[in-house]
Short mmCIF file of C-alpha atoms in Angstrom, two decimals:
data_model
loop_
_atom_site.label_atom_id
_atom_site.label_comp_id
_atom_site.label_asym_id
_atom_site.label_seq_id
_atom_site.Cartn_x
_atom_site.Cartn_y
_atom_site.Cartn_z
CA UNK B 1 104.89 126.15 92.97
CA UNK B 2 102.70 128.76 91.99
CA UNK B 3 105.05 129.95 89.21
CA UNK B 4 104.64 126.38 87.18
CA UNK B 5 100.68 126.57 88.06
CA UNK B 6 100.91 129.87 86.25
CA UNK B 7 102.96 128.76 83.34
CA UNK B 8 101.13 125.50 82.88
CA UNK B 9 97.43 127.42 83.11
CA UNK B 10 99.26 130.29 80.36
CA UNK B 11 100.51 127.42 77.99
CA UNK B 12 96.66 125.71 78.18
CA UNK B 13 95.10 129.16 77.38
CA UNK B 14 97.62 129.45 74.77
CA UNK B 15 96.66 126.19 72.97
CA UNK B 16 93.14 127.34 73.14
CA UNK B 17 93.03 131.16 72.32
CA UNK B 18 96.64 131.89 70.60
CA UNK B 19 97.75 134.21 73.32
CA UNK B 20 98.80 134.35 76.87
CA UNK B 21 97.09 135.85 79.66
CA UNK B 22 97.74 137.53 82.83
CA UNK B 23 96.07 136.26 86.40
CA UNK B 24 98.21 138.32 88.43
CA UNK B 25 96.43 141.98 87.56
CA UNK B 26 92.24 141.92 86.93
CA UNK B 27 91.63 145.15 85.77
CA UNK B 28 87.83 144.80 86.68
CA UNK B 29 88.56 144.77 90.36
CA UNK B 30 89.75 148.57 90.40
CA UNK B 31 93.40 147.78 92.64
CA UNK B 32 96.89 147.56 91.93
CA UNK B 33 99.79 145.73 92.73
CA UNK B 34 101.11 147.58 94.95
CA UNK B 35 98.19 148.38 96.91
CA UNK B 36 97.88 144.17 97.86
CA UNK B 37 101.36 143.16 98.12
CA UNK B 38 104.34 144.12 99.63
CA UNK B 39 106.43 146.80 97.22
CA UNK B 40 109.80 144.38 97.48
CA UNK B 41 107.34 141.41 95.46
CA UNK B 42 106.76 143.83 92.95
CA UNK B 43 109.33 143.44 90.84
CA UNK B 44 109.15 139.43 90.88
CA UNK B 45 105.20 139.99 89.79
CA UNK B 46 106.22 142.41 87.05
CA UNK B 47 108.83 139.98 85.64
CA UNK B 48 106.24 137.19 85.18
CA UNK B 49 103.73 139.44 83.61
CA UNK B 50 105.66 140.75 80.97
CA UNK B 51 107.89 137.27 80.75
CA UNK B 52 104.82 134.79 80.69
CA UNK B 53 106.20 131.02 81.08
CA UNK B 54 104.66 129.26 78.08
CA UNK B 55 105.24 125.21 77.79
CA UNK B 56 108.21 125.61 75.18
CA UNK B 57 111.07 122.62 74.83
CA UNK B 58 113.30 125.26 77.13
CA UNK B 59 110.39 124.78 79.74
CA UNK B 60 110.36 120.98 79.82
CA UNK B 61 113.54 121.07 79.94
CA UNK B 62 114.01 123.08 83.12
CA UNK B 63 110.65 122.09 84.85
CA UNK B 64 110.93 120.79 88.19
CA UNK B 65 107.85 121.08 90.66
CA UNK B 66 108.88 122.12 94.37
CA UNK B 67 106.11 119.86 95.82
CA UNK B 68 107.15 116.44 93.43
CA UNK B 69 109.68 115.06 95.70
CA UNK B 70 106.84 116.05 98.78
CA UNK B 71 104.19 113.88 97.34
CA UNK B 72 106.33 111.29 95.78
CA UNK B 73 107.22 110.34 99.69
CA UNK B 74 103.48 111.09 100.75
CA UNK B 75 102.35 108.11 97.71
CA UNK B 76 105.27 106.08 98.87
CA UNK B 77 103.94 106.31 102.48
CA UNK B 78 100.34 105.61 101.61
CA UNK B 79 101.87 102.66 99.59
CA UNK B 80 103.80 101.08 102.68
CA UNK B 81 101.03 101.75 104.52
CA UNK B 82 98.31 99.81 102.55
CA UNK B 83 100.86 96.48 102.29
CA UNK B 84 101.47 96.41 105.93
CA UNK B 85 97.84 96.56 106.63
CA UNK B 86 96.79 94.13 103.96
CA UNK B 87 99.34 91.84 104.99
CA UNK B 88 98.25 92.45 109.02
CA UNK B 89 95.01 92.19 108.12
CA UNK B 90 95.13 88.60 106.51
CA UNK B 91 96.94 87.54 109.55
CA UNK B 92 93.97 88.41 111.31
CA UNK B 93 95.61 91.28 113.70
CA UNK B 94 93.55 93.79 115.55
CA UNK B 95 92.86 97.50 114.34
CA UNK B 96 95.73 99.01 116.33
CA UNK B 97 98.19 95.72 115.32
CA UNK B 98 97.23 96.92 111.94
CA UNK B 99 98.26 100.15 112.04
CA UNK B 100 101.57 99.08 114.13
CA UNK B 101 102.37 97.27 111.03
CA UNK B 102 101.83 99.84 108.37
CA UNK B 103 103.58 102.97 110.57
CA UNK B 104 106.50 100.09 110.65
CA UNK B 105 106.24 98.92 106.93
CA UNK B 106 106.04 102.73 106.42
CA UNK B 107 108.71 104.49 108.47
CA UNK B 108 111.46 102.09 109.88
CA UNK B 109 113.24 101.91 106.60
CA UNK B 110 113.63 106.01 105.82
CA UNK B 111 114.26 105.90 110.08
CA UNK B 112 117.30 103.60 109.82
CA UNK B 113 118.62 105.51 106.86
CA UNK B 114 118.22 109.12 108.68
CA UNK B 115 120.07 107.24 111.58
CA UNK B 116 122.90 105.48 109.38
CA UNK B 117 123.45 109.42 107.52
CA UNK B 118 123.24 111.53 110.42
CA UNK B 119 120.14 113.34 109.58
CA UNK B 120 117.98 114.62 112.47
CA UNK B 121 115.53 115.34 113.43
CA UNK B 122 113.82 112.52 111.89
CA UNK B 123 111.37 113.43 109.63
CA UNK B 124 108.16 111.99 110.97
CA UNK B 125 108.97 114.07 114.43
CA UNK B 126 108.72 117.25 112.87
CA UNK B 127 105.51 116.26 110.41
CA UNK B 128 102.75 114.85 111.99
CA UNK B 129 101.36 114.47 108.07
CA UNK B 130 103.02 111.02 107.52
CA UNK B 131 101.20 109.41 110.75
CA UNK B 132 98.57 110.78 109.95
CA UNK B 133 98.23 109.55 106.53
CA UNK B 134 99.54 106.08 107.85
CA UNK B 135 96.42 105.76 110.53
CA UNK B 136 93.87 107.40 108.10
CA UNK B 137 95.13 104.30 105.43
CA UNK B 138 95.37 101.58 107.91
CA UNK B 139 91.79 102.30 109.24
CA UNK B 140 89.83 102.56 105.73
CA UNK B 141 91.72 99.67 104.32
CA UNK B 142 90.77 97.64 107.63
CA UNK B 143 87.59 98.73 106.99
CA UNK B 144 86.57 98.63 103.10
CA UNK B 145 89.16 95.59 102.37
CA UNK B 146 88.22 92.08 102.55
CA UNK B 147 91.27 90.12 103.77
CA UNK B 148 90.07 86.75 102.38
CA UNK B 149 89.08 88.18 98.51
CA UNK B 150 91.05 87.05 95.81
CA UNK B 151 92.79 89.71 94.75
CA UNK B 152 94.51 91.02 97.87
CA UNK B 153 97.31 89.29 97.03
CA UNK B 154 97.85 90.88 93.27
CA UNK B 155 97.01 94.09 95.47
CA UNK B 156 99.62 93.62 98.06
CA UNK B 157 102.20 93.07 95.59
CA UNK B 158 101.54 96.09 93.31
CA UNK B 159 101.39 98.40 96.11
CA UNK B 160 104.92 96.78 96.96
CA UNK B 161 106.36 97.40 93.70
CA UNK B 162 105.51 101.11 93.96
CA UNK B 163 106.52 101.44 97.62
CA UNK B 164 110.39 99.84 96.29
CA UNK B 165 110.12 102.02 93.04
CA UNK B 166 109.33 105.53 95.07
CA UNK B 167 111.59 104.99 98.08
CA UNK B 168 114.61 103.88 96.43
CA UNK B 169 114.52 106.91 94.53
CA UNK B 170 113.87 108.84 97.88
CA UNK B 171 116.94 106.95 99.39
CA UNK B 172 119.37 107.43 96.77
CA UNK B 173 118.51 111.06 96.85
CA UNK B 174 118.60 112.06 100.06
CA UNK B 175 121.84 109.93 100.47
CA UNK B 176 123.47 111.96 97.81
CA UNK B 177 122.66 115.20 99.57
CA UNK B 178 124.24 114.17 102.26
CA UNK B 179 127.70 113.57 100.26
CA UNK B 180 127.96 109.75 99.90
CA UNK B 181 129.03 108.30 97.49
CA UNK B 182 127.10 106.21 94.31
CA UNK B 183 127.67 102.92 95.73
CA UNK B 184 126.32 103.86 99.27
CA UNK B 185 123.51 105.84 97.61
CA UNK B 186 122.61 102.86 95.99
CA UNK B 187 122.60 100.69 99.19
CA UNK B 188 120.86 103.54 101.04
CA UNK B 189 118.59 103.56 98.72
CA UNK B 190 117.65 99.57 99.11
CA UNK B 191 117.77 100.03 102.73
CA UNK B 192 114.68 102.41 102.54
CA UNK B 193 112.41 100.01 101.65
CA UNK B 194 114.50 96.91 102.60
CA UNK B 195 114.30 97.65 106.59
CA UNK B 196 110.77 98.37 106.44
CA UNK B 197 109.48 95.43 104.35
CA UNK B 198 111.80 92.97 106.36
CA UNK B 199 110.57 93.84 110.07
CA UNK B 200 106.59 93.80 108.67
CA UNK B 201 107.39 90.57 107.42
CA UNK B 202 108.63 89.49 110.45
CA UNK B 203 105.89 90.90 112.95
CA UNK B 204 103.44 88.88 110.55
CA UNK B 205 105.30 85.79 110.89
CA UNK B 206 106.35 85.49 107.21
CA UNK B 207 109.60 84.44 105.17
CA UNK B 208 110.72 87.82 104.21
CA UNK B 209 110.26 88.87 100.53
CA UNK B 210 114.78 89.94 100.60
CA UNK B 211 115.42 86.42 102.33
CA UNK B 212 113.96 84.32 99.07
CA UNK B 213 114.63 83.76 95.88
CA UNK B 214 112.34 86.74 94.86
CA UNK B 215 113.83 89.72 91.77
CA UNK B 216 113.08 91.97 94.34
CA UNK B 217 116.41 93.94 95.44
CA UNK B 218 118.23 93.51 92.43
CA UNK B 219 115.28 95.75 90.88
CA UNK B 220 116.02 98.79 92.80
CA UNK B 221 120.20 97.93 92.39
CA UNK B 222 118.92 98.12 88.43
CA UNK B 223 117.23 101.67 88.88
CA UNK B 224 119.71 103.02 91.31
CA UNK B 225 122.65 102.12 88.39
CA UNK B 226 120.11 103.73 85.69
CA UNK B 227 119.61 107.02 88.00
CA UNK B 228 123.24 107.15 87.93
CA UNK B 229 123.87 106.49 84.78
CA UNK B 230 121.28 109.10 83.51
CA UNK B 231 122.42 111.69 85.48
CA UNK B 232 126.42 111.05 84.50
CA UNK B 233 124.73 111.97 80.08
CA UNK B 234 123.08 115.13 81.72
CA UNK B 235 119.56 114.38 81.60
CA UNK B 236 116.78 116.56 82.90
CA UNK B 237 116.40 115.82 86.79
CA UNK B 238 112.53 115.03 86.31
CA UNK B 239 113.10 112.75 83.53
CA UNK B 240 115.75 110.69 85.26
CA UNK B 241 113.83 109.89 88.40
CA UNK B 242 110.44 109.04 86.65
CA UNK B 243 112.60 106.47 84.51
CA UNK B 244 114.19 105.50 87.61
CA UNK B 245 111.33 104.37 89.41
CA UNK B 246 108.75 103.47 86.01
CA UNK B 247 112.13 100.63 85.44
CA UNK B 248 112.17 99.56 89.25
CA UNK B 249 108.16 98.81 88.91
CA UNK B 250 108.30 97.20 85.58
CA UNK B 251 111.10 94.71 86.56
CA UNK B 252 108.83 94.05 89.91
CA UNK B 253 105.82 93.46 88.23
CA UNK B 254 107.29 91.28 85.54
CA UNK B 255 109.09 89.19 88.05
CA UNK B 256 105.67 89.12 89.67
CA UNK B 257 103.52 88.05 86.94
CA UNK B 258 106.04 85.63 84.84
CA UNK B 259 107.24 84.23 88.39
CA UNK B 260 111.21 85.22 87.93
CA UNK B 261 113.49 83.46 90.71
CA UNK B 262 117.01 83.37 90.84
CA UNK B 263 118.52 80.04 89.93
CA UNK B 264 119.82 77.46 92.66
CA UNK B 265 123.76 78.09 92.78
CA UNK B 266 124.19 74.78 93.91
CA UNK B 267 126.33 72.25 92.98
CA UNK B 268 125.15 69.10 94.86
CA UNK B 269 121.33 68.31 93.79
CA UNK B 270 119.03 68.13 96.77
CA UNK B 271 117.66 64.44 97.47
CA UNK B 272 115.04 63.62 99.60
CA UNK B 273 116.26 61.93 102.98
#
């Protein structure tokens, strides 16, 4: 992390002044390396100082963030979070029904999947962060957002695009580092949003969104085939899941806004009785 803060900050100065600089020794302040950190760091320091990253083609190429993946899920949970609580809040539930929804919306789905693979402990045992985030959501949307305004439903549907855009992409990955294979990925993947956004719909009394005629999983079957198919040509990790998820949200929102349904498959037309 702190190596691509450095090499972003050095190609910045770059742009501005023509030449790189170093952070990691300040003359001015009279001490050495050595003298602050441990002599077996040393060499590591020393390779970046006289090897500056600069933003080159090579660079973009190569650059992958430790922390992306970290608060891609964090977004995705704050996302889940705000449409279970929107959606609990216009069914006029109390403040801890809320948040019962949104930790449900938020965590059942990457739960099941953890189950199904084999993967313990689950992860919201072992970081208290994601309930956290989920109760700090569900209370300031309960308390800032007016259930009854007109644009809460435009609101709960965009933050449901990007929860089924982010944790598909979570899904898939964490299913393929665990060895399965594409097809399960891709259904892994589904399920991480699917379970969730299924038993909120359920608690709220609603159709769920999977159960009609809604574009809604064959979006993230489109961007799990597209991940797939990216990474089969070889293209940089970073690039492939942004595409991934910016195509699952754009098919969402476009089914959304142009109101795309699958066709009856029907043979017999339906007459009134």
């Amino acid at each position: 992390m702190s190596v691509n803060v450095y090499a972003w900050l050095n190609a910045c100065y770059m742009t501005l002044f023509g030449k790189t600089f170093d952070i990691l020794s300040v003359p001015t302040l009279g001490v050495t390396t050595s003298s602050v950190v441990p002599a077996t760091i040393n060499p590591a320091i020393n390779q970046i100082a006289q090897n500056p990253l600069v933003l080159t083609p090579e660079f973009v190429t190569r650059f992958e963030p430790t922390s992306f993946m970290f608060w891609l899920e964090m977004f995705g949970i704050f996302a889940c979070s705000v449409s279970g609580t929107i959606l609990a809040k216009h069914k006029n539930f109390d403040v801890f029904g809320c948040i019962l929804v949104a930790m449900i919306a938020a965590i059942s789905g990457p739960t099941a999947r953890d189950i199904i693979l084999d993967r313990y402990p689950l992860f919201w045992m072992v970081n208290m962060n994601y309930l956290l985030i989920i109760t700090i959501t569900s209370v300031g949307f309960q308390i800032f957002c007016n259930p009854k305004a007109r644009h809460v439903d435009r609101l709960l549907k965009l933050f449901d695009g990007l929860a089924l855009a982010i944790f598909t992409l979570i899904g898939i990955q964490v299913a393929q580092e665990m060895g399965a294979n594409i097809p399960i990925c891709i259904l892994l993947g589904v399920l991480n949003i699917l379970f969730g956004t299924v038993i909120r719909d359920m608690l709220c009394n609603e159709i769920p969104l999977v159960l009609q005629r809604e574009i809604y999983v064959t979006a993230a079957i489109i961007g799990g085939i597209l991940y797939f198919v990216m990474e089969g040509m070889g293209i940089t990790p970073w690039i492939t899941e942004s595409c991934t998820m910016i195509t699952i949200f754009v098919i969402r929102m476009l089914a959304v806004r142009y109101d795309w349904h699958f066709p009856n498959i029907g043979l017999m037309k339906n007459h009134p009785l």
